[in-house]
Amino acid sequence: MSMIDHDLRPDPGPAGTASALLTIDLAAIADNYCRLAARAGTATCAAVVKADAYGLGADRVAPVLAAAGCRHFFVAQVGEGVALRSILGAGSMIAVLNGAAPGSEATCADHDLVPVLNDLSQLDRWQGLARRLGRRLPAILQIDSGMARFGFGPDQACALFDQPDAFAGLDLRLVMSHLACAGEPDSPVNAAQLSAFQAVRQRLPAVPASLAASSGIFLGPDFHFDLVRPGAALYGIAPQEGAENPMRPVIGLRARVMQTRSVPAGTPVGYGHTATVARDSRLATVAIGYADGFFRSTAGGAAWFGGARLPMVGRISMDSLVLDVTDVAPGTLGPGALVDIIGPERDVDAVAAAAGTIGYEVLTNLGHRFHRIYLGA
Ligand SMILES: *Cc1c(COP(=O)(O)O)cnc(C)c1O
C-alpha cells in the first residue's frame, strides 16, 4: 500500500492575500500568566498547554510562558508531552493529565514526563516500569473529589495510604484534583470538592497539592494550595461566568470579503433560505465558514468593520458566510477588505455564546486555513 506523503493542510499564503488572519498576542499571554501568578499569591503558577495550547500553537506559546517564569506545564497526552519536551528542552516539569496510555510508559519516562496517576492500573504500570528501570520515577496522584472523570476516589486513595509501600519506587510530586463547577462561584459543589480534597490531602502532608484551574484561582486563597493550573485564562477566556473578564484578550480573527451584491427587499439568502432580507440591502460574502471552526450553530452573530456592526444573514456555509453591510458607506467595504470576526467588539466568549458553546471550544477549533500572525514574540 502506498502512503500518501503530501500534507493536505492548506498553505494560507501571505497575510496580504490570505482568506483570514488569526492574530495571537504572545505578550498578552505572558501578561495573563503574570496576572494569574499574582492572583495565586504564594502558590506556584503552572500553565496548561494541552491541545496545542488550546489551538494557539504550543511551539510559540510555551517558550513565551517559560520566559515569563513558568516551570510547570501540563498537557493531556504523552504525545503532546514528547512534542513539548523537544520545544522546551530540559529543566521544566511536564505533566500528562490523562496519564500514560497502556504501552506508552517507557516513552513517558524517556522524555522525562510526569504522568498523572488516575487509577490502580496506571499506578501499577508506572511502578512496574520503575522496577524494570531500577530507579524512582516521578508521579502525580489525582483524586476524584467530585467530578467522576479522572482519579482515585477518596476512599480508594485512603485505602492506598494505609499500605506502607503503596507508592514504592515513585517520587510523588503532587496530589491534585479538579473542580467541576469552578466557573460558578456560588455553586455549593466548590466547597464540597474542597473539603473532600482537603480530607485526602491531610493524609499526604509532605506532598504539594493542586486543585485550581483558571476559574478556581478566582474562588480565593483556600483553593490555591501549592500550585495552580490555569489554561483558558492564559488565552484570554473569562474565568468566571457573569463577571468582568480580568484577562487581556489574546486573539483576533479577521476574514476577507470576497464578493458584495445589492439585493431587493424579500431576497432569500443562503442554504435552506432560512433568512430573507427585510429591506433593500447590500450583502458581503466573507471567506470564513464552519470548516474554519466558525460554528454553523452560531445564532444572531455579527462581524464588525470600523465600528459598524454587520449582522450575519442566513446559514453559515463551509467556507463562507454572508453579512448585511447595508449600513456601511458604499465603496468602503469591497472585495479584499477584512472584517473583524473576533475582536474588541466581540470576544471569544461572545462568539462562543452565540454558537451555544464555550470559549474553550471556539479556540480549540480554530482552523488551519488562517494565516497566523504572532505578536509580541
Ligand atoms: C484542562 C485542565 C486544566 C486547565 O483548565 P482551564 O479551565 O482551561 O484553566 C487544569 N486541570 C485539569 C485537570 C484540566 O483537565
Tab-separated table of C-alpha atoms and ligand atoms in Angstrom:
chain	number	residue	atom	x	y	z
A	1	MET	CA	0.000	0.000	0.000
A	2	SER	CA	1.420	3.368	-0.902
A	3	MET	CA	1.486	6.099	1.664
A	4	ILE	CA	0.078	9.482	0.896
A	5	ASP	CA	3.042	11.661	1.707
A	6	HIS	CA	1.751	15.084	0.848
A	7	ASP	CA	0.349	17.326	3.527
A	8	LEU	CA	-3.240	18.272	2.845
A	9	ARG	CA	-3.088	21.202	5.211
A	10	PRO	CA	-3.518	24.308	3.129
A	11	ASP	CA	-0.911	26.982	2.880
A	12	PRO	CA	-2.912	30.092	3.715
A	13	GLY	CA	-0.442	32.287	1.847
A	14	PRO	CA	0.930	35.652	2.863
A	15	ALA	CA	-1.061	38.000	5.067
A	16	GLY	CA	-1.940	40.228	2.121
A	17	THR	CA	-3.790	37.513	0.231
A	18	ALA	CA	-4.911	35.046	2.927
A	19	SER	CA	-8.648	34.488	3.285
A	20	ALA	CA	-8.497	35.033	7.018
A	21	LEU	CA	-5.935	36.259	9.516
A	22	LEU	CA	-5.600	34.997	13.051
A	23	THR	CA	-3.611	37.261	15.340
A	24	ILE	CA	-2.223	35.705	18.522
A	25	ASP	CA	-0.802	38.143	21.043
A	26	LEU	CA	2.005	36.347	22.849
A	27	ALA	CA	2.731	39.370	25.035
A	28	ALA	CA	-0.866	39.235	26.273
A	29	ILE	CA	-0.425	35.537	27.121
A	30	ALA	CA	2.728	36.354	29.112
A	31	ASP	CA	0.904	39.200	30.836
A	32	ASN	CA	-2.036	36.920	31.664
A	33	TYR	CA	0.401	34.416	33.138
A	34	CYS	CA	1.823	37.141	35.401
A	35	ARG	CA	-1.671	38.284	36.434
A	36	LEU	CA	-2.685	34.740	37.351
A	37	ALA	CA	0.579	34.119	39.191
A	38	ALA	CA	-0.042	37.298	41.204
A	39	ARG	CA	-3.621	36.187	41.976
A	40	ALA	CA	-2.319	32.846	43.157
A	41	GLY	CA	-0.249	34.506	45.876
A	42	THR	CA	2.404	32.154	47.216
A	43	ALA	CA	1.220	29.199	45.127
A	44	THR	CA	3.295	28.265	42.092
A	45	CYS	CA	1.594	29.058	38.795
A	46	ALA	CA	1.793	26.292	36.193
A	47	ALA	CA	0.430	26.517	32.630
A	48	VAL	CA	-1.852	24.102	30.806
A	49	VAL	CA	-0.846	23.856	27.144
A	50	LYS	CA	-2.795	20.749	26.110
A	51	ALA	CA	-4.412	20.564	22.666
A	52	ASP	CA	-1.605	22.639	21.132
A	53	ALA	CA	-2.031	25.378	23.731
A	54	TYR	CA	-5.799	25.459	23.179
A	55	GLY	CA	-5.254	25.706	19.424
A	56	LEU	CA	-2.922	28.700	19.588
A	57	GLY	CA	0.336	26.825	18.904
A	58	ALA	CA	2.283	25.246	21.775
A	59	ASP	CA	5.558	25.750	19.887
A	60	ARG	CA	5.068	29.516	20.070
A	61	VAL	CA	3.172	29.787	23.344
A	62	ALA	CA	5.185	27.510	25.664
A	63	PRO	CA	8.563	29.285	25.223
A	64	VAL	CA	6.863	32.610	25.961
A	65	LEU	CA	5.385	31.183	29.164
A	66	ALA	CA	8.796	29.780	30.119
A	67	ALA	CA	10.335	33.212	29.552
A	68	ALA	CA	7.642	34.657	31.839
A	69	GLY	CA	8.857	32.328	34.595
A	70	CYS	CA	6.673	29.248	34.182
A	71	ARG	CA	8.424	25.971	35.065
A	72	HIS	CA	5.456	23.590	35.333
A	73	PHE	CA	3.487	22.596	32.252
A	74	PHE	CA	0.514	20.307	31.775
A	75	VAL	CA	-0.553	18.507	28.608
A	76	ALA	CA	-3.271	15.885	28.178
A	77	GLN	CA	-1.436	13.161	26.277
A	78	VAL	CA	2.010	11.571	26.185
A	79	GLY	CA	2.465	12.552	22.514
A	80	GLU	CA	1.835	16.182	23.407
A	81	GLY	CA	4.373	15.877	26.198
A	82	VAL	CA	7.015	14.456	23.861
A	83	ALA	CA	6.496	17.370	21.457
A	84	LEU	CA	6.582	19.876	24.317
A	85	ARG	CA	9.804	18.401	25.729
A	86	SER	CA	11.520	18.995	22.397
A	87	ILE	CA	10.212	22.585	22.407
A	88	LEU	CA	11.214	23.383	25.998
A	89	GLY	CA	14.306	21.238	26.484
A	90	ALA	CA	15.252	20.025	29.945
A	91	GLY	CA	14.501	21.813	33.185
A	92	SER	CA	10.718	22.166	33.271
A	93	MET	CA	8.211	19.724	34.674
A	94	ILE	CA	5.868	18.421	32.001
A	95	ALA	CA	2.894	16.550	33.421
A	96	VAL	CA	0.439	14.416	31.455
A	97	LEU	CA	-3.100	14.887	32.766
A	98	ASN	CA	-4.678	11.795	31.236
A	99	GLY	CA	-1.788	9.675	32.442
A	100	ALA	CA	0.136	7.261	30.230
A	101	ALA	CA	-1.986	5.116	27.933
A	102	PRO	CA	-1.085	1.412	28.320
A	103	GLY	CA	2.182	0.784	26.494
A	104	SER	CA	3.327	4.415	26.492
A	105	GLU	CA	5.013	4.359	29.925
A	106	ALA	CA	8.553	3.958	28.565
A	107	THR	CA	8.066	6.872	26.162
A	108	CYS	CA	6.809	8.904	29.078
A	109	ALA	CA	9.915	8.127	31.153
A	110	ASP	CA	12.310	8.583	28.197
A	111	HIS	CA	11.116	12.174	27.746
A	112	ASP	CA	11.073	12.970	31.443
A	113	LEU	CA	7.293	13.387	31.557
A	114	VAL	CA	5.383	13.070	34.811
A	115	PRO	CA	2.196	11.061	34.405
A	116	VAL	CA	-0.860	11.859	36.454
A	117	LEU	CA	-1.827	8.516	38.026
A	118	ASN	CA	-5.590	8.254	37.847
A	119	ASP	CA	-6.272	4.688	38.857
A	120	LEU	CA	-4.704	1.469	40.093
A	121	SER	CA	-3.805	0.225	36.643
A	122	GLN	CA	-1.860	3.402	35.855
A	123	LEU	CA	-0.180	3.170	39.268
A	124	ASP	CA	0.757	-0.499	38.722
A	125	ARG	CA	2.156	0.066	35.266
A	126	TRP	CA	4.234	3.100	36.330
A	127	GLN	CA	5.611	1.213	39.343
A	128	GLY	CA	6.361	-1.761	37.094
A	129	LEU	CA	8.442	0.475	34.847
A	130	ALA	CA	10.252	1.954	37.869
A	131	ARG	CA	11.182	-1.607	38.951
A	132	ARG	CA	12.387	-2.536	35.483
A	133	LEU	CA	14.453	0.648	35.177
A	134	GLY	CA	15.760	0.274	38.723
A	135	ARG	CA	15.097	3.916	39.549
A	136	ARG	CA	12.471	6.073	41.158
A	137	LEU	CA	10.028	7.709	38.777
A	138	PRO	CA	8.152	10.972	39.369
A	139	ALA	CA	4.365	10.856	39.547
A	140	ILE	CA	1.307	12.950	40.308
A	141	LEU	CA	-1.622	11.415	42.163
A	142	GLN	CA	-5.091	12.529	41.111
A	143	ILE	CA	-8.046	12.380	43.481
A	144	ASP	CA	-11.607	12.452	42.176
A	145	SER	CA	-13.119	14.938	44.615
A	146	GLY	CA	-16.470	15.009	42.830
A	147	MET	CA	-16.379	15.019	39.045
A	148	ALA	CA	-16.358	11.297	38.188
A	149	ARG	CA	-13.917	11.776	35.363
A	150	PHE	CA	-10.312	11.049	36.360
A	151	GLY	CA	-8.650	9.991	39.577
A	152	PHE	CA	-8.869	7.778	42.641
A	153	GLY	CA	-11.972	8.090	44.755
A	154	PRO	CA	-11.233	9.468	48.250
A	155	ASP	CA	-11.862	6.107	49.952
A	156	GLN	CA	-9.775	4.266	47.429
A	157	ALA	CA	-6.934	6.753	47.920
A	158	CYS	CA	-7.095	6.489	51.715
A	159	ALA	CA	-7.003	2.690	51.479
A	160	LEU	CA	-3.778	3.070	49.481
A	161	PHE	CA	-2.269	5.378	52.093
A	162	ASP	CA	-2.823	2.618	54.681
A	163	GLN	CA	-0.433	0.361	52.788
A	164	PRO	CA	3.160	1.289	53.647
A	165	ASP	CA	4.624	0.516	50.226
A	166	ALA	CA	1.720	1.715	48.080
A	167	PHE	CA	3.934	4.212	46.267
A	168	ALA	CA	7.179	2.236	46.335
A	169	GLY	CA	9.537	3.264	43.553
A	170	LEU	CA	7.740	6.541	42.985
A	171	ASP	CA	8.521	10.121	43.816
A	172	LEU	CA	5.151	11.802	44.400
A	173	ARG	CA	5.491	15.368	43.159
A	174	LEU	CA	1.903	16.482	43.574
A	175	VAL	CA	-1.503	15.382	44.728
A	176	MET	CA	-4.203	17.024	42.629
A	177	SER	CA	-7.896	17.185	41.904
A	178	HIS	CA	-10.108	19.139	39.504
A	179	LEU	CA	-13.212	21.258	40.117
A	180	ALA	CA	-16.403	20.593	38.162
A	181	CYS	CA	-18.183	23.924	38.742
A	182	ALA	CA	-15.421	26.454	39.441
A	183	GLY	CA	-16.791	28.868	36.820
A	184	GLU	CA	-19.884	29.305	39.024
A	185	PRO	CA	-18.594	30.857	42.268
A	186	ASP	CA	-21.922	30.333	44.056
A	187	SER	CA	-22.121	26.624	43.366
A	188	PRO	CA	-22.084	24.533	46.568
A	189	VAL	CA	-20.099	21.940	44.629
A	190	ASN	CA	-16.941	24.030	45.070
A	191	ALA	CA	-16.952	23.850	48.865
A	192	ALA	CA	-17.874	20.155	48.785
A	193	GLN	CA	-14.975	19.327	46.481
A	194	LEU	CA	-12.634	21.480	48.551
A	195	SER	CA	-13.418	19.599	51.751
A	196	ALA	CA	-13.226	16.198	50.038
A	197	PHE	CA	-9.812	17.147	48.652
A	198	GLN	CA	-8.583	18.527	51.975
A	199	ALA	CA	-9.544	15.321	53.763
A	200	VAL	CA	-7.455	13.211	51.384
A	201	ARG	CA	-4.644	15.703	51.245
A	202	GLN	CA	-4.185	15.635	55.028
A	203	ARG	CA	-3.049	12.050	54.657
A	204	LEU	CA	-0.111	13.143	52.466
A	205	PRO	CA	1.023	16.312	54.235
A	206	ALA	CA	4.512	16.295	52.730
A	207	VAL	CA	3.297	16.219	49.120
A	208	PRO	CA	2.444	19.555	47.431
A	209	ALA	CA	-1.209	19.894	46.422
A	210	SER	CA	-3.090	21.412	43.482
A	211	LEU	CA	-6.809	21.987	42.965
A	212	ALA	CA	-7.432	25.160	40.962
A	213	ALA	CA	-7.500	25.668	37.199
A	214	SER	CA	-8.295	29.125	35.762
A	215	SER	CA	-11.668	29.577	37.440
A	216	GLY	CA	-10.577	28.029	40.725
A	217	ILE	CA	-7.898	30.689	41.141
A	218	PHE	CA	-10.718	33.254	41.453
A	219	LEU	CA	-12.510	31.279	44.165
A	220	GLY	CA	-9.975	32.591	46.662
A	221	PRO	CA	-6.873	31.500	48.583
A	222	ASP	CA	-8.497	28.396	50.110
A	223	PHE	CA	-8.446	26.897	46.638
A	224	HIS	CA	-4.841	27.756	45.760
A	225	PHE	CA	-2.849	25.156	47.736
A	226	ASP	CA	0.732	24.869	46.422
A	227	LEU	CA	0.229	25.025	42.671
A	228	VAL	CA	-2.479	26.364	40.344
A	229	ARG	CA	-3.036	25.083	36.801
A	230	PRO	CA	-4.634	27.693	34.544
A	231	GLY	CA	-5.191	27.114	30.839
A	232	ALA	CA	-8.129	29.072	29.421
A	233	ALA	CA	-7.496	32.315	31.293
A	234	LEU	CA	-3.960	32.465	29.895
A	235	TYR	CA	-5.554	32.597	26.456
A	236	GLY	CA	-7.980	35.379	27.380
A	237	ILE	CA	-11.096	33.364	28.219
A	238	ALA	CA	-13.148	34.809	31.085
A	239	PRO	CA	-12.594	32.686	34.213
A	240	GLN	CA	-15.904	33.460	35.928
A	241	GLU	CA	-19.389	33.475	34.459
A	242	GLY	CA	-21.186	36.786	34.630
A	243	ALA	CA	-18.181	38.710	35.988
A	244	GLU	CA	-15.989	41.183	34.176
A	245	ASN	CA	-13.114	39.452	32.410
A	246	PRO	CA	-9.853	40.325	34.200
A	247	MET	CA	-7.703	38.775	31.473
A	248	ARG	CA	-6.185	40.510	28.462
A	249	PRO	CA	-7.655	39.453	25.117
A	250	VAL	CA	-5.255	37.249	23.169
A	251	ILE	CA	-6.713	36.519	19.763
A	252	GLY	CA	-8.135	38.499	16.894
A	253	LEU	CA	-9.680	36.942	13.799
A	254	ARG	CA	-10.310	38.843	10.583
A	255	ALA	CA	-11.814	37.417	7.410
A	256	ARG	CA	-11.767	38.754	3.898
A	257	VAL	CA	-14.716	39.983	1.876
A	258	MET	CA	-14.829	38.041	-1.408
A	259	GLN	CA	-17.925	39.485	-3.078
A	260	THR	CA	-20.571	42.139	-2.478
A	261	ARG	CA	-24.034	42.490	-4.008
A	262	SER	CA	-27.134	44.636	-3.720
A	263	VAL	CA	-30.444	42.813	-3.352
A	264	PRO	CA	-34.065	43.972	-3.116
A	265	ALA	CA	-36.202	43.535	-0.009
A	266	GLY	CA	-37.545	39.991	0.185
A	267	THR	CA	-34.431	38.253	-1.189
A	268	PRO	CA	-33.756	34.911	0.499
A	269	VAL	CA	-30.135	34.256	1.488
A	270	GLY	CA	-28.070	31.088	1.834
A	271	TYR	CA	-28.772	27.376	2.330
A	272	GLY	CA	-32.324	26.499	3.183
A	273	HIS	CA	-33.419	30.079	2.567
A	274	THR	CA	-33.621	30.431	6.331
A	275	ALA	CA	-33.258	34.222	6.144
A	276	THR	CA	-34.862	36.854	3.935
A	277	VAL	CA	-33.703	40.462	3.858
A	278	ALA	CA	-36.404	42.850	5.096
A	279	ARG	CA	-35.201	45.911	3.177
A	280	ASP	CA	-33.202	46.675	0.067
A	281	SER	CA	-29.774	45.546	1.224
A	282	ARG	CA	-26.131	45.254	0.444
A	283	LEU	CA	-24.592	41.906	1.295
A	284	ALA	CA	-20.961	40.863	1.585
A	285	THR	CA	-19.796	37.267	1.306
A	286	VAL	CA	-16.839	36.622	3.599
A	287	ALA	CA	-14.278	33.793	3.413
A	288	ILE	CA	-14.792	32.012	6.698
A	289	GLY	CA	-17.101	29.127	7.487
A	290	TYR	CA	-17.689	26.148	9.689
A	291	ALA	CA	-14.667	24.330	8.234
A	292	ASP	CA	-12.646	27.051	9.943
A	293	GLY	CA	-14.241	26.330	13.288
A	294	PHE	CA	-16.806	29.070	12.918
A	295	PHE	CA	-19.731	27.020	14.084
A	296	ARG	CA	-22.829	26.653	11.933
A	297	SER	CA	-24.862	26.755	15.138
A	298	THR	CA	-23.917	30.425	15.641
A	299	ALA	CA	-27.142	32.394	16.018
A	300	GLY	CA	-27.560	36.138	15.855
A	301	GLY	CA	-23.890	36.600	15.095
A	302	ALA	CA	-22.240	39.653	13.653
A	303	ALA	CA	-18.909	40.861	12.360
A	304	TRP	CA	-17.522	44.358	12.801
A	305	PHE	CA	-15.916	46.822	10.436
A	306	GLY	CA	-14.643	50.213	11.528
A	307	GLY	CA	-17.082	50.407	14.426
A	308	ALA	CA	-20.080	49.216	12.380
A	309	ARG	CA	-21.924	46.051	13.365
A	310	LEU	CA	-22.519	43.750	10.385
A	311	PRO	CA	-25.195	41.133	11.159
A	312	MET	CA	-24.744	37.645	9.728
A	313	VAL	CA	-27.546	36.691	7.354
A	314	GLY	CA	-28.710	33.103	6.861
A	315	ARG	CA	-26.767	29.923	7.455
A	316	ILE	CA	-23.022	29.708	7.794
A	317	SER	CA	-21.563	27.659	4.911
A	318	MET	CA	-18.436	25.506	4.983
A	319	ASP	CA	-16.185	28.203	3.541
A	320	SER	CA	-18.212	31.394	3.721
A	321	LEU	CA	-20.856	33.408	5.453
A	322	VAL	CA	-22.929	36.402	4.400
A	323	LEU	CA	-23.051	39.752	6.186
A	324	ASP	CA	-25.534	42.601	5.909
A	325	VAL	CA	-23.354	45.620	5.110
A	326	THR	CA	-26.162	47.987	4.154
A	327	ASP	CA	-25.215	50.466	6.877
A	328	VAL	CA	-21.601	50.803	5.759
A	329	ALA	CA	-20.960	53.646	3.305
A	330	PRO	CA	-20.896	52.241	-0.250
A	331	GLY	CA	-17.398	51.764	-1.614
A	332	THR	CA	-15.717	51.266	1.756
A	333	LEU	CA	-16.215	47.530	2.061
A	334	GLY	CA	-15.348	45.870	-1.245
A	335	PRO	CA	-13.636	42.608	-2.118
A	336	GLY	CA	-10.347	42.258	-0.236
A	337	ALA	CA	-11.494	44.200	2.829
A	338	LEU	CA	-11.052	42.485	6.198
A	339	VAL	CA	-13.851	42.363	8.763
A	340	ASP	CA	-13.434	41.539	12.449
A	341	ILE	CA	-14.911	38.150	13.293
A	342	ILE	CA	-13.331	38.008	16.753
A	343	GLY	CA	-12.056	41.291	18.088
A	344	PRO	CA	-12.567	44.063	20.592
A	345	GLU	CA	-16.307	44.372	19.936
A	346	ARG	CA	-16.910	40.657	20.013
A	347	ASP	CA	-14.537	38.489	22.024
A	348	VAL	CA	-14.064	34.729	22.080
A	349	ASP	CA	-16.632	34.282	24.834
A	350	ALA	CA	-19.266	36.293	22.936
A	351	VAL	CA	-18.685	34.280	19.766
A	352	ALA	CA	-18.941	31.089	21.806
A	353	ALA	CA	-22.175	32.199	23.463
A	354	ALA	CA	-23.737	32.909	20.057
A	355	ALA	CA	-22.809	29.377	18.975
A	356	GLY	CA	-24.183	27.828	22.162
A	357	THR	CA	-20.755	26.740	23.371
A	358	ILE	CA	-17.784	27.923	25.450
A	359	GLY	CA	-14.661	29.859	24.515
A	360	TYR	CA	-12.570	26.712	25.006
A	361	GLU	CA	-14.340	25.031	22.104
A	362	VAL	CA	-14.004	28.057	19.849
A	363	LEU	CA	-10.239	28.279	20.465
A	364	THR	CA	-9.546	24.575	20.028
A	365	ASN	CA	-11.475	24.543	16.741
A	366	LEU	CA	-9.664	27.473	15.146
A	367	GLY	CA	-8.939	26.242	11.667
A	368	HIS	CA	-5.817	25.569	9.687
A	369	ARG	CA	-6.636	27.927	6.834
A	370	PHE	CA	-5.873	31.076	8.759
A	371	HIS	CA	-2.696	32.990	8.200
A	372	ARG	CA	-1.334	33.220	11.729
A	373	ILE	CA	0.354	36.337	12.990
A	374	TYR	CA	2.138	36.130	16.338
A	375	LEU	CA	2.520	39.470	18.074
A	376	GLY	CA	4.911	40.357	20.857
A	377	ALA	CA	7.214	37.370	20.447
B	1	LIG	C1	-7.787	21.435	31.184
B	1	LIG	C2	-7.438	21.284	32.618
B	1	LIG	C3	-6.942	22.371	33.348
B	1	LIG	C4	-6.950	23.777	32.806
B	1	LIG	O1	-8.287	24.225	32.875
B	1	LIG	P1	-8.724	25.702	32.473
B	1	LIG	O2	-10.158	25.769	32.836
B	1	LIG	O3	-8.510	25.806	30.995
B	1	LIG	O4	-7.878	26.644	33.216
B	1	LIG	C5	-6.473	22.137	34.631
B	1	LIG	N1	-6.541	20.907	35.183
B	1	LIG	C6	-7.061	19.854	34.528
B	1	LIG	C7	-7.139	18.541	35.207
B	1	LIG	C8	-7.547	20.009	33.228
B	1	LIG	O5	-8.079	18.964	32.590
